[in-house]
Amino acid sequence: MNGSAMVGRNVRRIRHERRLSLGGLAQAAGLAKQTLANLENGTGNPTIETLFAVARALDVGVTWLLTEWGTPVYVQRRRGRMDPERHRRVRTLDQTYGSGQVTTFVMELVDGRPEVLPALPTGALLHVFVVAGSVVAGPVGQETTVAEGDFIRFPGDLPHLFRCTSGRAVLHVVTTVPQVQQFASG
């Protein structure tokens, strides 16, 4: 995951919400269509001027392009790489961009029926590391089985669930909720 891909996802999402074609947005921003296509594909390296031009053309603040919104489900299996640092090894599980409320907690589950939890505020994400056991987790209809050592990130602004599949499971959960409002509907 990188910031360029995230900016590209945001531009594409807002452009679609505004019902703009790629060419229409390029014209409104005063950019070449290929420049905008590269930006949306995450292969471009936009200047700050380009980001401001796109934001103006989309009628949003530039921070809307630089904040993680509605990302797809992301799973990192326990085979994730441990990077050596001075006196420890560190495994980065995920990075999100922007600011907002962050809540972190440990959750213990026992076998049982899945409980569907209500959607959190718009733009919320759940970041879950499985400390022990295995669970089915994710947005309803997009659940994924994850086991000890796995990491999953998924949209929390949809009804979602956790279900233990191993007798007992321990999860480290972080929820992030952006402080800026999600895109206006209409």
Coordinates of N, CA, C and O in Angstrom, one line a residue:
M1 N 0.8 -1.2 0.0 CA 0.0 0.0 0.0 C 0.9 1.2 0.0 O 1.9 1.3 0.7
N2 N 0.5 2.2 -0.7 CA 1.2 3.5 -0.7 C 0.3 4.6 -0.9 O -0.9 4.5 -1.2
G3 N 0.8 5.8 -0.6 CA 0.0 7.0 -0.7 C -0.5 7.3 -2.1 O -1.6 7.8 -2.2
S4 N 0.3 7.0 -3.1 CA -0.1 7.3 -4.5 C -1.4 6.5 -4.8 O -2.3 7.0 -5.5
A5 N -1.4 5.2 -4.4 CA -2.6 4.4 -4.7 C -3.8 4.9 -4.0 O -4.9 5.0 -4.5
M6 N -3.6 5.4 -2.7 CA -4.7 5.9 -1.9 C -5.2 7.2 -2.6 O -6.4 7.3 -2.7
V7 N -4.4 8.1 -3.0 CA -4.8 9.3 -3.7 C -5.6 9.0 -4.9 O -6.6 9.5 -5.2
G8 N -5.1 8.0 -5.7 CA -5.7 7.6 -6.9 C -7.1 7.0 -6.6 O -8.1 7.3 -7.4
R9 N -7.3 6.2 -5.6 CA -8.6 5.7 -5.2 C -9.5 6.8 -4.9 O -10.7 6.8 -5.3
N10 N -9.0 7.8 -4.1 CA -9.9 8.9 -3.7 C -10.3 9.7 -4.9 O -11.5 10.1 -5.0
V11 N -9.4 10.0 -5.8 CA -9.8 10.8 -7.0 C -10.8 10.1 -7.8 O -11.9 10.7 -8.2
R12 N -10.6 8.8 -8.1 CA -11.6 8.0 -8.9 C -12.9 8.0 -8.2 O -14.0 8.2 -8.8
R13 N -12.9 7.7 -6.9 CA -14.2 7.6 -6.1 C -15.0 8.9 -6.2 O -16.2 9.0 -6.5
I14 N -14.3 10.1 -5.9 CA -15.0 11.3 -5.9 C -15.4 11.7 -7.3 O -16.5 12.2 -7.5
R15 N -14.6 11.4 -8.3 CA -15.0 11.7 -9.7 C -16.2 10.9 -10.1 O -17.1 11.5 -10.7
H16 N -16.3 9.7 -9.7 CA -17.5 8.9 -10.0 C -18.7 9.4 -9.3 O -19.8 9.5 -9.8
E17 N -18.5 9.8 -8.0 CA -19.6 10.4 -7.2 C -20.1 11.7 -7.9 O -21.3 12.0 -7.8
R18 N -19.2 12.4 -8.5 CA -19.6 13.7 -9.2 C -20.1 13.5 -10.6 O -20.4 14.4 -11.3
R19 N -20.0 12.2 -11.0 CA -20.5 11.8 -12.4 C -19.7 12.5 -13.5 O -20.2 13.0 -14.5
L20 N -18.4 12.6 -13.2 CA -17.4 13.2 -14.2 C -16.7 12.2 -14.9 O -16.3 11.2 -14.4
S21 N -16.5 12.4 -16.2 CA -15.6 11.5 -17.0 C -14.2 11.9 -16.7 O -13.9 12.9 -16.1
L22 N -13.3 11.0 -17.0 CA -11.8 11.3 -16.8 C -11.5 12.5 -17.6 O -10.8 13.4 -17.1
G23 N -11.9 12.6 -18.9 CA -11.7 13.8 -19.7 C -12.3 15.1 -19.1 O -11.7 16.1 -19.2
G24 N -13.5 15.0 -18.6 CA -14.2 16.1 -18.0 C -13.4 16.7 -16.8 O -13.2 17.9 -16.6
L25 N -12.9 15.7 -15.9 CA -12.2 16.2 -14.8 C -10.8 16.8 -15.2 O -10.4 17.8 -14.7
A26 N -10.2 16.1 -16.2 CA -8.9 16.6 -16.6 C -9.0 18.1 -17.2 O -8.2 19.0 -16.9
Q27 N -10.1 18.3 -17.9 CA -10.3 19.6 -18.5 C -10.6 20.6 -17.4 O -10.1 21.7 -17.4
A28 N -11.5 20.3 -16.4 CA -11.8 21.2 -15.3 C -10.6 21.5 -14.5 O -10.5 22.6 -13.9
A29 N -9.6 20.6 -14.4 CA -8.4 20.8 -13.5 C -7.3 21.4 -14.4 O -6.3 21.8 -13.8
G30 N -7.5 21.5 -15.7 CA -6.4 22.0 -16.5 C -5.2 21.1 -16.7 O -4.1 21.5 -16.8
L31 N -5.5 19.8 -16.7 CA -4.5 18.8 -16.7 C -4.6 17.9 -18.0 O -5.8 17.8 -18.5
A32 N -3.6 17.3 -18.4 CA -3.7 16.3 -19.5 C -4.4 15.1 -19.0 O -4.3 14.7 -17.8
K33 N -5.2 14.5 -19.8 CA -6.0 13.3 -19.4 C -5.1 12.2 -19.0 O -5.4 11.5 -18.0
Q34 N -3.9 12.0 -19.6 CA -3.0 10.9 -19.2 C -2.4 11.2 -17.8 O -2.2 10.3 -17.1
T35 N -2.2 12.4 -17.5 CA -1.7 12.8 -16.1 C -2.7 12.3 -15.1 O -2.4 11.7 -14.1
L36 N -4.0 12.6 -15.4 CA -5.1 12.3 -14.5 C -5.2 10.7 -14.4 O -5.4 10.2 -13.3
A37 N -5.1 10.1 -15.6 CA -5.2 8.6 -15.6 C -4.1 8.0 -14.8 O -4.3 7.0 -14.0
N38 N -2.9 8.5 -14.9 CA -1.7 8.0 -14.1 C -2.0 8.2 -12.6 O -1.7 7.4 -11.8
L39 N -2.5 9.4 -12.3 CA -2.9 9.7 -10.9 C -3.9 8.7 -10.3 O -3.6 8.1 -9.2
E40 N -4.9 8.4 -11.1 CA -6.0 7.5 -10.6 C -5.4 6.1 -10.5 O -5.9 5.3 -9.7
N41 N -4.5 5.7 -11.4 CA -3.9 4.4 -11.3 C -2.8 4.2 -10.3 O -2.3 3.1 -10.1
G42 N -2.5 5.3 -9.6 CA -1.5 5.2 -8.6 C -0.1 5.2 -9.1 O 0.9 4.9 -8.4
T43 N 0.1 5.4 -10.4 CA 1.4 5.4 -11.0 C 2.0 6.8 -11.2 O 3.2 6.9 -11.6
G44 N 1.2 7.8 -11.0 CA 1.7 9.1 -11.1 C 2.4 9.6 -9.9 O 2.3 9.1 -8.8
N45 N 3.2 10.7 -10.0 CA 3.8 11.3 -8.9 C 3.4 12.8 -8.9 O 4.2 13.6 -9.4
P46 N 2.2 13.1 -8.4 CA 1.7 14.4 -8.6 C 2.4 15.5 -7.8 O 2.8 15.2 -6.7
T47 N 2.5 16.6 -8.4 CA 3.0 17.8 -7.6 C 1.9 18.3 -6.7 O 0.7 18.0 -6.9
I48 N 2.2 19.1 -5.8 CA 1.2 19.7 -4.9 C 0.3 20.6 -5.7 O -0.9 20.6 -5.5
E49 N 0.8 21.2 -6.8 CA -0.1 22.0 -7.7 C -1.1 21.2 -8.3 O -2.3 21.5 -8.5
T50 N -0.7 20.0 -8.8 CA -1.6 19.0 -9.4 C -2.7 18.6 -8.4 O -3.9 18.6 -8.8
L51 N -2.3 18.3 -7.2 CA -3.3 17.9 -6.2 C -4.3 19.0 -5.9 O -5.5 18.7 -5.8
F52 N -3.8 20.2 -5.8 CA -4.7 21.3 -5.6 C -5.7 21.6 -6.8 O -6.8 21.9 -6.6
A53 N -5.2 21.4 -8.0 CA -6.0 21.6 -9.2 C -7.1 20.6 -9.2 O -8.2 20.9 -9.5
V54 N -6.8 19.3 -8.9 CA -7.7 18.2 -8.9 C -8.8 18.5 -7.8 O -10.0 18.3 -8.0
A55 N -8.3 18.8 -6.6 CA -9.2 19.1 -5.5 C -10.2 20.2 -5.8 O -11.4 20.1 -5.6
R56 N -9.7 21.3 -6.4 CA -10.6 22.4 -6.8 C -11.6 22.0 -7.9 O -12.8 22.3 -7.8
A57 N -11.1 21.2 -8.8 CA -12.1 20.7 -9.9 C -13.1 19.8 -9.3 O -14.2 19.7 -9.8
L58 N -12.8 19.1 -8.3 CA -13.8 18.2 -7.6 C -14.6 18.9 -6.5 O -15.5 18.3 -6.0
D59 N -14.2 20.1 -6.2 CA -14.9 20.9 -5.2 C -14.8 20.3 -3.8 O -15.8 20.1 -3.1
V60 N -13.6 19.8 -3.5 CA -13.3 19.3 -2.2 C -11.9 19.9 -1.7 O -11.2 20.4 -2.5
G61 N -11.7 19.8 -0.4 CA -10.4 20.2 0.1 C -9.3 19.2 -0.3 O -9.6 18.0 -0.5
V62 N -8.1 19.6 -0.4 CA -7.0 18.7 -0.8 C -6.9 17.6 0.2 O -6.5 16.5 -0.1
T63 N -7.2 17.8 1.5 CA -7.1 16.7 2.5 C -8.0 15.6 2.2 O -7.7 14.5 2.6
W64 N -9.1 15.8 1.4 CA -10.0 14.7 1.0 C -9.2 13.7 0.1 O -9.6 12.6 0.0
L65 N -8.3 14.2 -0.6 CA -7.5 13.3 -1.5 C -6.4 12.6 -0.7 O -5.9 11.6 -1.2
L66 N -6.0 13.1 0.5 CA -4.9 12.6 1.2 C -5.3 11.8 2.5 O -4.5 11.5 3.3
T67 N -6.6 11.6 2.6 CA -7.1 10.8 3.7 C -7.7 9.5 3.2 O -8.4 9.5 2.2
E68 N -7.5 8.4 4.0 CA -8.0 7.1 3.6 C -9.5 7.1 3.7 O -10.0 7.4 4.8
W69 N -10.2 6.8 2.6 CA -11.7 6.7 2.6 C -12.1 5.4 2.0 O -11.6 5.0 0.9
G70 N -13.0 4.6 2.6 CA -13.6 3.5 2.0 C -12.7 2.5 1.3 O -13.0 2.1 0.2
T71 N -11.6 2.2 2.0 CA -10.6 1.3 1.3 C -11.2 -0.1 1.3 O -12.0 -0.5 2.1
P72 N -10.7 -0.9 0.4 CA -11.1 -2.3 0.3 C -10.5 -3.1 1.5 O -9.7 -2.6 2.2
V73 N -11.1 -4.3 1.7 CA -10.6 -5.2 2.7 C -9.1 -5.5 2.4 O -8.8 -5.8 1.3
Y74 N -8.2 -5.5 3.4 CA -6.8 -5.7 3.2 C -6.4 -6.8 4.3 O -6.7 -6.6 5.4
V75 N -5.8 -7.9 3.8 CA -5.4 -9.0 4.7 C -3.9 -9.1 4.6 O -3.4 -9.2 3.5
Q76 N -3.2 -9.2 5.7 CA -1.8 -9.5 5.7 C -1.6 -10.8 6.6 O -1.9 -10.8 7.7
R77 N -1.2 -11.9 5.9 CA -1.1 -13.2 6.6 C 0.2 -13.2 7.5 O 1.1 -12.3 7.3
R78 N 0.2 -14.1 8.4 CA 1.3 -14.1 9.4 C 2.7 -14.2 8.8 O 3.7 -14.0 9.4
R79 N 2.8 -14.5 7.5 CA 4.1 -14.6 6.9 C 4.7 -13.2 6.6 O 5.7 -13.1 6.0
G80 N 4.0 -12.2 7.1 CA 4.4 -10.8 6.9 C 5.9 -10.6 7.4 O 6.3 -11.3 8.3
R81 N 6.6 -9.8 6.8 CA 8.0 -9.6 7.0 C 8.3 -8.8 8.3 O 7.6 -7.8 8.6
M82 N 9.2 -9.3 9.1 CA 9.7 -8.6 10.3 C 10.9 -7.8 9.9 O 11.9 -8.4 9.4
D83 N 10.9 -6.5 10.1 CA 12.0 -5.7 9.8 C 12.9 -5.5 11.0 O 12.4 -5.1 12.1
P84 N 14.1 -5.8 10.9 CA 15.0 -5.6 12.1 C 15.2 -4.1 12.4 O 15.5 -3.3 11.4
E85 N 15.1 -3.7 13.6 CA 15.5 -2.4 14.0 C 16.5 -2.6 15.1 O 16.9 -3.7 15.5
R86 N 17.0 -1.6 15.7 CA 18.1 -1.6 16.7 C 18.1 -2.8 17.6 O 18.9 -3.7 17.5
H87 N 17.1 -2.9 18.5 CA 17.1 -4.0 19.5 C 15.8 -4.8 19.4 O 15.4 -5.4 20.4
R88 N 15.2 -4.7 18.3 CA 13.9 -5.4 18.2 C 13.5 -5.7 16.7 O 14.2 -5.1 15.9
R89 N 12.5 -6.5 16.5 CA 12.0 -6.7 15.2 C 10.6 -6.1 15.2 O 9.8 -6.3 16.1
V90 N 10.3 -5.4 14.1 CA 9.0 -4.7 14.0 C 8.3 -5.2 12.8 O 8.8 -5.3 11.7
R91 N 7.0 -5.5 12.9 CA 6.1 -5.8 11.8 C 5.1 -4.7 11.7 O 4.2 -4.6 12.5
T92 N 5.2 -3.9 10.6 CA 4.2 -2.9 10.4 C 3.0 -3.6 9.8 O 3.1 -4.3 8.8
L93 N 1.8 -3.4 10.4 CA 0.6 -4.1 10.0 C -0.1 -3.2 9.0 O -0.7 -3.8 8.0
D94 N -0.2 -1.9 9.1 CA -0.9 -1.1 8.2 C -0.6 0.4 8.5 O 0.0 0.7 9.5
Q95 N -0.9 1.2 7.5 CA -0.7 2.6 7.6 C -2.0 3.3 7.0 O -2.5 2.8 6.0
T96 N -2.5 4.3 7.7 CA -3.6 5.0 7.1 C -3.2 6.5 7.1 O -2.3 6.9 7.9
Y97 N -3.8 7.3 6.3 CA -3.4 8.7 6.1 C -4.6 9.6 6.6 O -5.7 9.3 6.4
G98 N -4.2 10.7 7.2 CA -5.2 11.6 7.6 C -5.3 11.7 9.1 O -4.4 11.2 9.8
S99 N -6.3 12.3 9.6 CA -6.4 12.4 11.1 C -7.8 12.1 11.5 O -8.7 12.0 10.7
G100 N -7.9 11.8 12.8 CA -9.2 11.5 13.3 C -9.1 10.8 14.6 O -8.1 10.8 15.3
Q101 N -10.2 10.1 15.0 CA -10.2 9.4 16.3 C -9.7 8.0 16.1 O -10.0 7.3 15.1
V102 N -8.8 7.6 17.0 CA -8.2 6.2 17.0 C -8.5 5.6 18.3 O -8.2 6.2 19.3
T103 N -9.1 4.4 18.3 CA -9.4 3.6 19.5 C -8.7 2.3 19.3 O -8.8 1.6 18.3
T104 N -8.0 1.8 20.4 CA -7.3 0.5 20.3 C -7.7 -0.3 21.5 O -7.9 0.2 22.6
F105 N -7.9 -1.6 21.3 CA -8.4 -2.5 22.3 C -8.0 -3.9 22.0 O -7.7 -4.3 20.9
V106 N -8.1 -4.8 23.0 CA -7.9 -6.2 22.9 C -9.3 -6.8 23.1 O -10.1 -6.4 24.0
M107 N -9.7 -7.7 22.2 CA -11.0 -8.4 22.3 C -10.8 -9.9 22.4 O -10.0 -10.5 21.7
E108 N -11.5 -10.5 23.4 CA -11.5 -11.9 23.5 C -12.8 -12.5 23.1 O -13.9 -12.0 23.5
L109 N -12.8 -13.5 22.2 CA -14.0 -14.1 21.7 C -14.0 -15.6 22.1 O -13.0 -16.2 22.2
V110 N -15.2 -16.2 22.2 CA -15.3 -17.6 22.4 C -16.3 -18.1 21.3 O -17.0 -17.3 20.7
D111 N -16.2 -19.4 21.0 CA -17.1 -19.9 19.9 C -18.5 -19.5 20.2 O -19.0 -19.4 21.3
G112 N -19.2 -19.2 19.1 CA -20.6 -18.8 19.2 C -21.1 -18.3 17.8 O -20.4 -18.3 16.8
R113 N -22.3 -17.9 17.8 CA -22.9 -17.4 16.6 C -22.3 -16.0 16.3 O -22.0 -15.2 17.2
P114 N -22.2 -15.7 15.0 CA -21.7 -14.3 14.7 C -22.7 -13.3 15.1 O -23.9 -13.4 15.0
E115 N -22.1 -12.2 15.7 CA -22.9 -11.1 16.0 C -22.6 -10.0 15.0 O -21.5 -9.6 14.8
V116 N -23.7 -9.5 14.4 CA -23.6 -8.5 13.4 C -23.6 -7.2 14.2 O -24.5 -6.9 14.9
L117 N -22.5 -6.4 14.0 CA -22.3 -5.1 14.7 C -22.8 -4.0 13.8 O -22.5 -4.1 12.5
P118 N -23.3 -2.9 14.3 CA -23.8 -1.8 13.4 C -22.6 -1.1 12.8 O -21.5 -1.1 13.3
A119 N -22.9 -0.4 11.8 CA -21.9 0.4 11.1 C -21.5 1.6 12.0 O -22.3 2.1 12.7
L120 N -20.2 1.8 12.0 CA -19.6 3.0 12.7 C -19.8 4.2 11.8 O -20.3 4.1 10.7
P121 N -19.3 5.4 12.3 CA -19.4 6.6 11.4 C -18.8 6.4 10.1 O -17.8 5.6 9.9
T122 N -19.2 7.3 9.1 CA -18.7 7.2 7.8 C -17.1 7.4 7.8 O -16.6 8.2 8.4
G123 N -16.5 6.5 7.0 CA -15.1 6.5 6.8 C -14.3 5.7 7.9 O -13.1 5.6 7.8
A124 N -15.0 5.1 8.8 CA -14.4 4.3 9.9 C -13.7 3.0 9.3 O -14.2 2.4 8.3
L125 N -12.6 2.7 9.8 CA -11.9 1.4 9.5 C -11.6 0.6 10.7 O -11.4 1.2 11.8
L126 N -11.6 -0.7 10.6 CA -11.2 -1.6 11.7 C -9.9 -2.3 11.2 O -9.8 -2.7 10.1
H127 N -8.9 -2.3 12.1 CA -7.6 -2.9 11.9 C -7.5 -3.9 12.9 O -7.5 -3.6 14.1
V128 N -7.4 -5.2 12.5 CA -7.5 -6.3 13.5 C -6.3 -7.2 13.3 O -6.0 -7.8 12.2
F129 N -5.5 -7.5 14.4 CA -4.4 -8.4 14.4 C -4.9 -9.6 15.3 O -5.3 -9.4 16.4
V130 N -4.8 -10.8 14.8 CA -5.2 -12.0 15.5 C -4.0 -12.4 16.4 O -3.0 -12.9 15.9
V131 N -4.1 -12.3 17.7 CA -3.1 -12.6 18.7 C -3.1 -14.1 18.9 O -2.1 -14.8 18.9
A132 N -4.3 -14.7 19.0 CA -4.4 -16.2 19.3 C -5.8 -16.6 18.7 O -6.7 -15.9 18.6
G133 N -5.8 -17.9 18.2 CA -7.0 -18.5 17.7 C -7.3 -18.1 16.2 O -6.4 -17.7 15.5
S134 N -8.5 -18.3 15.8 CA -9.0 -17.9 14.5 C -10.4 -17.4 14.5 O -11.2 -17.8 15.4
V135 N -10.7 -16.5 13.6 CA -12.0 -15.8 13.5 C -12.4 -15.6 12.1 O -11.6 -15.6 11.2
V136 N -13.7 -15.4 11.9 CA -14.2 -14.9 10.7 C -14.6 -13.5 11.0 O -15.2 -13.2 12.0
A137 N -14.1 -12.5 10.1 CA -14.3 -11.1 10.4 C -14.4 -10.4 9.1 O -13.9 -10.8 8.1
G138 N -15.1 -9.2 9.2 CA -15.2 -8.4 8.0 C -16.6 -7.8 7.8 O -17.5 -8.2 8.6
P139 N -16.8 -7.0 6.8 CA -18.2 -6.5 6.5 C -19.1 -7.7 6.1 O -18.6 -8.7 5.5
V140 N -20.3 -7.6 6.5 CA -21.3 -8.7 6.2 C -21.3 -8.9 4.7 O -21.4 -8.0 3.9
G141 N -21.1 -10.1 4.3 CA -21.0 -10.5 2.9 C -19.6 -10.5 2.3 O -19.4 -10.9 1.2
Q142 N -18.6 -10.0 3.1 CA -17.2 -10.0 2.7 C -16.3 -10.5 3.7 O -15.2 -10.2 3.8
E143 N -16.9 -11.4 4.6 CA -16.1 -12.0 5.7 C -14.9 -12.8 5.2 O -14.9 -13.4 4.1
T144 N -13.9 -12.8 6.0 CA -12.6 -13.5 5.7 C -12.2 -14.2 6.9 O -12.3 -13.7 8.0
T145 N -11.7 -15.5 6.8 CA -11.2 -16.2 7.9 C -9.7 -15.8 8.1 O -8.9 -15.8 7.2
V146 N -9.4 -15.4 9.3 CA -8.0 -15.0 9.7 C -7.6 -15.8 10.9 O -8.5 -16.1 11.8
A147 N -6.3 -16.1 11.0 CA -5.9 -16.9 12.1 C -4.7 -16.2 12.8 O -4.2 -15.2 12.4
E148 N -4.2 -16.9 13.9 CA -3.1 -16.3 14.7 C -2.0 -15.8 13.8 O -1.5 -16.5 12.9
G149 N -1.6 -14.6 14.0 CA -0.6 -13.9 13.3 C -1.0 -13.2 12.0 O -0.3 -12.4 11.4
D150 N -2.3 -13.3 11.6 CA -2.9 -12.6 10.5 C -3.3 -11.2 10.9 O -3.7 -11.0 12.1
F151 N -3.4 -10.4 9.9 CA -3.9 -9.0 10.1 C -5.0 -8.7 9.0 O -4.8 -9.1 7.9
I152 N -6.1 -8.1 9.4 CA -7.1 -7.7 8.4 C -7.5 -6.3 8.7 O -7.6 -5.9 9.9
R153 N -7.7 -5.5 7.6 CA -8.3 -4.1 7.7 C -9.5 -4.1 6.9 O -9.5 -4.6 5.8
F154 N -10.6 -3.6 7.4 CA -11.8 -3.5 6.6 C -12.7 -2.3 7.0 O -12.5 -1.7 8.1
P155 N -13.6 -1.9 6.1 CA -14.5 -0.8 6.3 C -15.3 -1.0 7.6 O -16.0 -2.1 7.6
G156 N -15.3 -0.1 8.5 CA -16.2 -0.2 9.7 C -17.5 0.5 9.5 O -18.3 0.4 10.4
D157 N -17.6 1.3 8.4 CA -18.8 2.0 8.2 C -19.9 1.2 7.5 O -20.8 1.8 6.9
L158 N -19.7 -0.1 7.5 CA -20.7 -1.1 7.0 C -21.0 -2.0 8.2 O -20.2 -2.2 9.1
P159 N -22.2 -2.6 8.2 CA -22.4 -3.6 9.3 C -21.3 -4.7 9.1 O -21.0 -5.1 8.0
H160 N -20.8 -5.1 10.2 CA -19.6 -6.1 10.2 C -19.8 -7.1 11.3 O -20.6 -6.9 12.2
L161 N -19.0 -8.1 11.3 CA -19.1 -9.2 12.3 C -17.7 -9.8 12.6 O -16.8 -9.7 11.9
F162 N -17.7 -10.4 13.8 CA -16.6 -11.2 14.3 C -17.2 -12.5 14.8 O -18.2 -12.5 15.5
R163 N -16.6 -13.6 14.4 CA -17.1 -14.9 14.9 C -15.9 -15.8 15.2 O -15.1 -16.0 14.3
C164 N -15.8 -16.3 16.4 CA -14.7 -17.2 16.8 C -14.9 -18.5 16.1 O -16.0 -19.1 16.1
T165 N -13.8 -19.1 15.6 CA -13.9 -20.4 14.9 C -12.9 -21.4 15.6 O -12.7 -22.5 15.1
S166 N -12.3 -21.0 16.7 CA -11.3 -21.9 17.3 C -11.5 -22.1 18.8 O -10.5 -22.5 19.5
G167 N -12.7 -22.0 19.3 CA -12.9 -22.2 20.8 C -12.7 -20.9 21.5 O -13.5 -20.5 22.3
R168 N -11.5 -20.2 21.3 CA -11.2 -19.0 21.9 C -10.3 -18.2 21.0 O -9.4 -18.8 20.4
A169 N -10.5 -16.9 20.9 CA -9.6 -16.1 20.1 C -9.3 -14.8 20.8 O -10.2 -14.3 21.5
V170 N -8.1 -14.2 20.6 CA -7.8 -12.9 21.2 C -7.4 -12.0 20.0 O -6.5 -12.4 19.2
L171 N -8.0 -10.8 19.9 CA -7.7 -9.9 18.8 C -7.2 -8.6 19.4 O -7.7 -8.1 20.4
H172 N -6.3 -8.0 18.7 CA -5.9 -6.6 19.0 C -6.6 -5.8 17.9 O -6.4 -6.0 16.7
V173 N -7.5 -4.9 18.3 CA -8.3 -4.1 17.4 C -8.1 -2.6 17.5 O -8.0 -2.1 18.6
V174 N -7.9 -2.0 16.4 CA -7.8 -0.5 16.3 C -8.9 0.0 15.4 O -9.1 -0.5 14.3
T175 N -9.7 0.9 15.9 CA -10.7 1.6 15.0 C -10.2 3.0 14.7 O -9.7 3.7 15.6
T176 N -10.4 3.4 13.5 CA -10.0 4.8 13.1 C -11.3 5.4 12.5 O -11.9 4.8 11.7
V177 N -11.6 6.6 12.9 CA -12.7 7.4 12.4 C -12.2 8.7 12.1 O -11.7 9.5 12.9
P178 N -12.3 9.1 10.8 CA -11.8 10.4 10.4 C -12.6 11.6 11.0 O -13.8 11.4 11.3
Q179 N -11.9 12.7 11.2 CA -12.6 13.9 11.8 C -13.3 14.7 10.7 O -14.2 15.4 11.1
V180 N -12.8 14.6 9.5 CA -13.5 15.4 8.4 C -14.7 14.6 7.9 O -14.7 13.3 7.9
Q181 N -15.7 15.2 7.5 CA -16.9 14.6 7.0 C -16.6 13.9 5.6 O -15.9 14.4 4.8
Q182 N -17.3 12.8 5.4 CA -17.2 12.0 4.2 C -17.9 12.9 3.1 O -18.6 13.9 3.4
F183 N -17.8 12.5 1.9 CA -18.4 13.2 0.8 C -19.9 13.4 0.9 O -20.6 12.5 1.3
A184 N -20.4 14.6 0.6 CA -21.8 14.9 0.6 C -22.5 14.0 -0.5 O -22.0 13.9 -1.6
S185 N -23.7 13.5 -0.1 CA -24.4 12.8 -1.1 C -25.3 13.7 -1.9 O -25.7 14.7 -1.4
G186 N -25.7 13.3 -3.0 CA -26.6 14.1 -3.8 C -26.1 14.3 -5.1 O -26.3 14.9 -6.0

